């Protein structure tokens, strides 16, 4: 169970052996990207120093899915968040890491500048495809409503035409 996993982690957390000097915990940020003229907004779970090295850590409550999380696609989030660390600290992290606290497991990935650039390019391409779709009068967005995300995590649900359209939500849930 979730509670059992968290309690097990708190009894013997693997990540605390890192002896990290946290710089920020749950830090919100915005980074402007001139190419494409857009802002990236995010929250870094934890970043800080171990010796001279900077680490960026994302806490995950999911079951350990190393094969799934240790992919170029999954690590994009931490690469994109690294842009803020670079602005704040003047350099990129040496390691990106996932702390699977429910299963008390830890996965570290060495930072790779080429993969960072690919993540930024992917973000740019994704935003451009969304912009193109929005300008297409015949485009219909098919929402994947997630009640927990929409109610608890989304910072713009008060202004979301999908979230506030109760009739549409009931149709989507059928």
PDB file of C-alpha atoms in Angstrom:
ATOM      1  CA  UNK A   1       0.000   0.000   0.000  1.00  0.00           C
ATOM      2  CA  UNK A   2       1.008   3.624  -0.417  1.00  0.00           C
ATOM      3  CA  UNK A   3       1.173   4.326   3.334  1.00  0.00           C
ATOM      4  CA  UNK A   4       3.247   1.189   3.982  1.00  0.00           C
ATOM      5  CA  UNK A   5       5.681   2.214   1.237  1.00  0.00           C
ATOM      6  CA  UNK A   6       6.083   5.712   2.654  1.00  0.00           C
ATOM      7  CA  UNK A   7       6.584   4.391   6.194  1.00  0.00           C
ATOM      8  CA  UNK A   8       9.219   1.928   4.954  1.00  0.00           C
ATOM      9  CA  UNK A   9      10.999   4.770   3.177  1.00  0.00           C
ATOM     10  CA  UNK A  10      10.963   6.987   6.266  1.00  0.00           C
ATOM     11  CA  UNK A  11      12.503   4.172   8.310  1.00  0.00           C
ATOM     12  CA  UNK A  12      15.444   3.751   5.909  1.00  0.00           C
ATOM     13  CA  UNK A  13      15.516   6.370   3.141  1.00  0.00           C
ATOM     14  CA  UNK A  14      18.120   5.483   0.529  1.00  0.00           C
ATOM     15  CA  UNK A  15      18.499   9.023  -0.761  1.00  0.00           C
ATOM     16  CA  UNK A  16      19.508  10.514   2.580  1.00  0.00           C
ATOM     17  CA  UNK A  17      22.917   8.865   2.333  1.00  0.00           C
ATOM     18  CA  UNK A  18      23.671  11.462  -0.342  1.00  0.00           C
ATOM     19  CA  UNK A  19      24.617  14.139   2.204  1.00  0.00           C
ATOM     20  CA  UNK A  20      23.213  16.797  -0.057  1.00  0.00           C
ATOM     21  CA  UNK A  21      23.285  20.448   0.876  1.00  0.00           C
ATOM     22  CA  UNK A  22      19.869  21.466  -0.471  1.00  0.00           C
ATOM     23  CA  UNK A  23      19.760  24.735  -2.300  1.00  0.00           C
ATOM     24  CA  UNK A  24      16.016  24.718  -2.862  1.00  0.00           C
ATOM     25  CA  UNK A  25      13.096  22.396  -2.117  1.00  0.00           C
ATOM     26  CA  UNK A  26       9.870  22.592  -4.165  1.00  0.00           C
ATOM     27  CA  UNK A  27      11.110  25.740  -5.858  1.00  0.00           C
ATOM     28  CA  UNK A  28       8.777  27.275  -8.404  1.00  0.00           C
ATOM     29  CA  UNK A  29      10.342  28.989 -11.396  1.00  0.00           C
ATOM     30  CA  UNK A  30       9.752  30.483 -14.823  1.00  0.00           C
ATOM     31  CA  UNK A  31      12.309  30.464 -17.640  1.00  0.00           C
ATOM     32  CA  UNK A  32      11.867  32.395 -20.880  1.00  0.00           C
ATOM     33  CA  UNK A  33      12.852  30.727 -24.158  1.00  0.00           C
ATOM     34  CA  UNK A  34      13.322  33.326 -26.927  1.00  0.00           C
ATOM     35  CA  UNK A  35      13.174  30.679 -29.665  1.00  0.00           C
ATOM     36  CA  UNK A  36       9.448  30.182 -29.905  1.00  0.00           C
ATOM     37  CA  UNK A  37       8.712  33.054 -27.512  1.00  0.00           C
ATOM     38  CA  UNK A  38       7.411  31.037 -24.554  1.00  0.00           C
ATOM     39  CA  UNK A  39       7.864  30.574 -20.840  1.00  0.00           C
ATOM     40  CA  UNK A  40       8.520  27.296 -19.054  1.00  0.00           C
ATOM     41  CA  UNK A  41       6.964  27.115 -15.599  1.00  0.00           C
ATOM     42  CA  UNK A  42       7.783  24.340 -13.178  1.00  0.00           C
ATOM     43  CA  UNK A  43       8.554  23.203  -9.654  1.00  0.00           C
ATOM     44  CA  UNK A  44      11.808  21.416  -8.896  1.00  0.00           C
ATOM     45  CA  UNK A  45      11.296  18.920  -6.078  1.00  0.00           C
ATOM     46  CA  UNK A  46      14.870  19.222  -4.833  1.00  0.00           C
ATOM     47  CA  UNK A  47      18.154  20.554  -6.114  1.00  0.00           C
ATOM     48  CA  UNK A  48      21.388  21.211  -4.360  1.00  0.00           C
ATOM     49  CA  UNK A  49      25.054  20.452  -3.946  1.00  0.00           C
ATOM     50  CA  UNK A  50      26.959  17.322  -3.063  1.00  0.00           C
ATOM     51  CA  UNK A  51      30.494  18.537  -2.802  1.00  0.00           C
ATOM     52  CA  UNK A  52      30.981  20.661  -5.908  1.00  0.00           C
ATOM     53  CA  UNK A  53      28.395  18.764  -7.958  1.00  0.00           C
ATOM     54  CA  UNK A  54      24.837  19.966  -8.473  1.00  0.00           C
ATOM     55  CA  UNK A  55      22.028  17.401  -8.406  1.00  0.00           C
ATOM     56  CA  UNK A  56      18.392  17.779  -9.495  1.00  0.00           C
ATOM     57  CA  UNK A  57      16.033  15.266  -7.873  1.00  0.00           C
ATOM     58  CA  UNK A  58      12.427  14.433  -8.683  1.00  0.00           C
ATOM     59  CA  UNK A  59      10.453  12.542  -6.029  1.00  0.00           C
ATOM     60  CA  UNK A  60       8.174   9.841  -7.445  1.00  0.00           C
ATOM     61  CA  UNK A  61       5.412   8.081  -5.538  1.00  0.00           C
ATOM     62  CA  UNK A  62       4.865   5.486  -8.270  1.00  0.00           C
ATOM     63  CA  UNK A  63       6.141   1.960  -7.963  1.00  0.00           C
ATOM     64  CA  UNK A  64       9.706   1.567  -9.136  1.00  0.00           C
ATOM     65  CA  UNK A  65       9.644   1.682 -12.894  1.00  0.00           C
ATOM     66  CA  UNK A  66      13.342   2.062 -13.656  1.00  0.00           C
ATOM     67  CA  UNK A  67      12.988   0.875 -17.226  1.00  0.00           C
ATOM     68  CA  UNK A  68      10.249   3.428 -17.866  1.00  0.00           C
ATOM     69  CA  UNK A  69      11.806   6.359 -16.011  1.00  0.00           C
ATOM     70  CA  UNK A  70      15.336   5.895 -17.301  1.00  0.00           C
ATOM     71  CA  UNK A  71      14.413   6.888 -20.835  1.00  0.00           C
ATOM     72  CA  UNK A  72      15.127  10.003 -22.862  1.00  0.00           C
ATOM     73  CA  UNK A  73      11.412  10.861 -22.878  1.00  0.00           C
ATOM     74  CA  UNK A  74      10.940  10.533 -19.121  1.00  0.00           C
ATOM     75  CA  UNK A  75      14.056  12.530 -18.242  1.00  0.00           C
ATOM     76  CA  UNK A  76      12.978  15.506 -20.388  1.00  0.00           C
ATOM     77  CA  UNK A  77      11.289  17.142 -17.411  1.00  0.00           C
ATOM     78  CA  UNK A  78      14.491  17.190 -15.376  1.00  0.00           C
ATOM     79  CA  UNK A  79      16.501  18.347 -18.382  1.00  0.00           C
ATOM     80  CA  UNK A  80      14.084  21.218 -18.945  1.00  0.00           C
ATOM     81  CA  UNK A  81      14.178  22.126 -15.257  1.00  0.00           C
ATOM     82  CA  UNK A  82      17.967  22.195 -15.554  1.00  0.00           C
ATOM     83  CA  UNK A  83      17.632  25.358 -17.633  1.00  0.00           C
ATOM     84  CA  UNK A  84      16.523  27.147 -14.471  1.00  0.00           C
ATOM     85  CA  UNK A  85      19.378  25.658 -12.438  1.00  0.00           C
ATOM     86  CA  UNK A  86      21.787  26.914 -15.093  1.00  0.00           C
ATOM     87  CA  UNK A  87      20.322  30.416 -14.797  1.00  0.00           C
ATOM     88  CA  UNK A  88      20.441  30.351 -11.005  1.00  0.00           C
ATOM     89  CA  UNK A  89      23.742  28.539 -10.392  1.00  0.00           C
ATOM     90  CA  UNK A  90      25.633  29.328 -13.603  1.00  0.00           C
ATOM     91  CA  UNK A  91      25.998  25.676 -14.566  1.00  0.00           C
ATOM     92  CA  UNK A  92      24.002  22.558 -15.227  1.00  0.00           C
ATOM     93  CA  UNK A  93      23.555  19.740 -12.710  1.00  0.00           C
ATOM     94  CA  UNK A  94      26.023  16.889 -12.890  1.00  0.00           C
ATOM     95  CA  UNK A  95      23.270  14.392 -12.102  1.00  0.00           C
ATOM     96  CA  UNK A  96      19.536  14.141 -12.599  1.00  0.00           C
ATOM     97  CA  UNK A  97      17.847  11.677 -10.252  1.00  0.00           C
ATOM     98  CA  UNK A  98      14.570  10.034  -9.337  1.00  0.00           C
ATOM     99  CA  UNK A  99      13.767   9.222  -5.727  1.00  0.00           C
ATOM    100  CA  UNK A 100      11.142   6.458  -5.747  1.00  0.00           C
ATOM    101  CA  UNK A 101      10.201   6.977  -2.124  1.00  0.00           C
ATOM    102  CA  UNK A 102       7.326   4.499  -2.103  1.00  0.00           C
ATOM    103  CA  UNK A 103       9.647   1.629  -3.009  1.00  0.00           C
ATOM    104  CA  UNK A 104      12.735   3.208  -1.416  1.00  0.00           C
ATOM    105  CA  UNK A 105      14.720   3.150  -4.635  1.00  0.00           C
ATOM    106  CA  UNK A 106      16.921   5.753  -6.265  1.00  0.00           C
ATOM    107  CA  UNK A 107      17.983   6.236  -9.882  1.00  0.00           C
ATOM    108  CA  UNK A 108      20.663   8.701 -11.007  1.00  0.00           C
ATOM    109  CA  UNK A 109      21.327   9.776 -14.578  1.00  0.00           C
ATOM    110  CA  UNK A 110      24.474  11.698 -15.590  1.00  0.00           C
ATOM    111  CA  UNK A 111      23.610  15.046 -17.211  1.00  0.00           C
ATOM    112  CA  UNK A 112      24.236  15.081 -20.967  1.00  0.00           C
ATOM    113  CA  UNK A 113      24.255  18.411 -22.828  1.00  0.00           C
ATOM    114  CA  UNK A 114      23.147  16.789 -26.090  1.00  0.00           C
ATOM    115  CA  UNK A 115      20.113  15.262 -24.354  1.00  0.00           C
ATOM    116  CA  UNK A 116      19.353  18.654 -22.782  1.00  0.00           C
ATOM    117  CA  UNK A 117      19.373  20.292 -26.229  1.00  0.00           C
ATOM    118  CA  UNK A 118      17.104  17.554 -27.585  1.00  0.00           C
ATOM    119  CA  UNK A 119      14.652  18.124 -24.704  1.00  0.00           C
ATOM    120  CA  UNK A 120      14.558  21.866 -25.428  1.00  0.00           C
ATOM    121  CA  UNK A 121      13.999  21.178 -29.130  1.00  0.00           C
ATOM    122  CA  UNK A 122      11.223  18.700 -28.281  1.00  0.00           C
ATOM    123  CA  UNK A 123       9.566  21.335 -26.066  1.00  0.00           C
ATOM    124  CA  UNK A 124       9.793  23.930 -28.841  1.00  0.00           C
ATOM    125  CA  UNK A 125       8.350  21.520 -31.431  1.00  0.00           C
ATOM    126  CA  UNK A 126       5.533  20.516 -29.071  1.00  0.00           C
ATOM    127  CA  UNK A 127       4.569  24.126 -28.386  1.00  0.00           C
ATOM    128  CA  UNK A 128       4.633  24.944 -32.089  1.00  0.00           C
ATOM    129  CA  UNK A 129       2.372  21.976 -32.850  1.00  0.00           C
ATOM    130  CA  UNK A 130      -0.085  23.126 -30.155  1.00  0.00           C
ATOM    131  CA  UNK A 131      -0.052  26.644 -31.591  1.00  0.00           C
ATOM    132  CA  UNK A 132      -0.661  25.269 -35.088  1.00  0.00           C
ATOM    133  CA  UNK A 133      -3.533  23.133 -33.831  1.00  0.00           C
ATOM    134  CA  UNK A 134      -5.103  26.092 -32.026  1.00  0.00           C
ATOM    135  CA  UNK A 135      -5.100  28.131 -35.231  1.00  0.00           C
ATOM    136  CA  UNK A 136      -6.848  25.310 -37.121  1.00  0.00           C
ATOM    137  CA  UNK A 137     -10.602  25.982 -36.836  1.00  0.00           C
ATOM    138  CA  UNK A 138     -11.401  22.277 -37.368  1.00  0.00           C
ATOM    139  CA  UNK A 139      -9.061  21.002 -34.657  1.00  0.00           C
ATOM    140  CA  UNK A 140     -10.799  19.408 -31.679  1.00  0.00           C
ATOM    141  CA  UNK A 141      -8.849  18.882 -28.485  1.00  0.00           C
ATOM    142  CA  UNK A 142      -9.557  15.552 -26.829  1.00  0.00           C
ATOM    143  CA  UNK A 143      -8.900  16.062 -23.158  1.00  0.00           C
ATOM    144  CA  UNK A 144      -7.542  13.368 -20.926  1.00  0.00           C
ATOM    145  CA  UNK A 145      -9.178  14.499 -17.723  1.00  0.00           C
ATOM    146  CA  UNK A 146      -7.407  13.484 -14.557  1.00  0.00           C
ATOM    147  CA  UNK A 147      -9.531  14.464 -11.577  1.00  0.00           C
ATOM    148  CA  UNK A 148      -6.645  14.525  -9.092  1.00  0.00           C
ATOM    149  CA  UNK A 149      -4.400  16.579 -11.366  1.00  0.00           C
ATOM    150  CA  UNK A 150      -7.169  18.963 -12.385  1.00  0.00           C
ATOM    151  CA  UNK A 151      -8.460  19.530  -8.852  1.00  0.00           C
ATOM    152  CA  UNK A 152      -5.246  19.450  -6.831  1.00  0.00           C
ATOM    153  CA  UNK A 153      -2.232  20.229  -9.010  1.00  0.00           C
ATOM    154  CA  UNK A 154      -3.262  22.340 -11.972  1.00  0.00           C
ATOM    155  CA  UNK A 155      -2.644  26.011 -11.316  1.00  0.00           C
ATOM    156  CA  UNK A 156      -5.037  27.249 -13.993  1.00  0.00           C
ATOM    157  CA  UNK A 157      -8.130  25.086 -13.437  1.00  0.00           C
ATOM    158  CA  UNK A 158     -10.097  28.177 -12.440  1.00  0.00           C
ATOM    159  CA  UNK A 159      -9.683  29.469 -16.000  1.00  0.00           C
ATOM    160  CA  UNK A 160      -9.832  26.136 -17.843  1.00  0.00           C
ATOM    161  CA  UNK A 161     -12.720  25.791 -20.255  1.00  0.00           C
ATOM    162  CA  UNK A 162     -12.404  21.995 -20.051  1.00  0.00           C
ATOM    163  CA  UNK A 163     -12.360  21.742 -16.252  1.00  0.00           C
ATOM    164  CA  UNK A 164     -15.223  24.199 -15.805  1.00  0.00           C
ATOM    165  CA  UNK A 165     -17.463  22.623 -18.460  1.00  0.00           C
ATOM    166  CA  UNK A 166     -19.351  20.087 -16.312  1.00  0.00           C
ATOM    167  CA  UNK A 167     -21.410  18.830 -19.275  1.00  0.00           C
ATOM    168  CA  UNK A 168     -18.267  18.110 -21.295  1.00  0.00           C
ATOM    169  CA  UNK A 169     -16.580  16.427 -18.345  1.00  0.00           C
ATOM    170  CA  UNK A 170     -19.500  14.045 -17.871  1.00  0.00           C
ATOM    171  CA  UNK A 171     -19.358  13.145 -21.597  1.00  0.00           C
ATOM    172  CA  UNK A 172     -15.600  12.529 -21.424  1.00  0.00           C
ATOM    173  CA  UNK A 173     -15.992  10.252 -18.419  1.00  0.00           C
ATOM    174  CA  UNK A 174     -18.468   7.987 -20.247  1.00  0.00           C
TER     175      UNK A 174
END
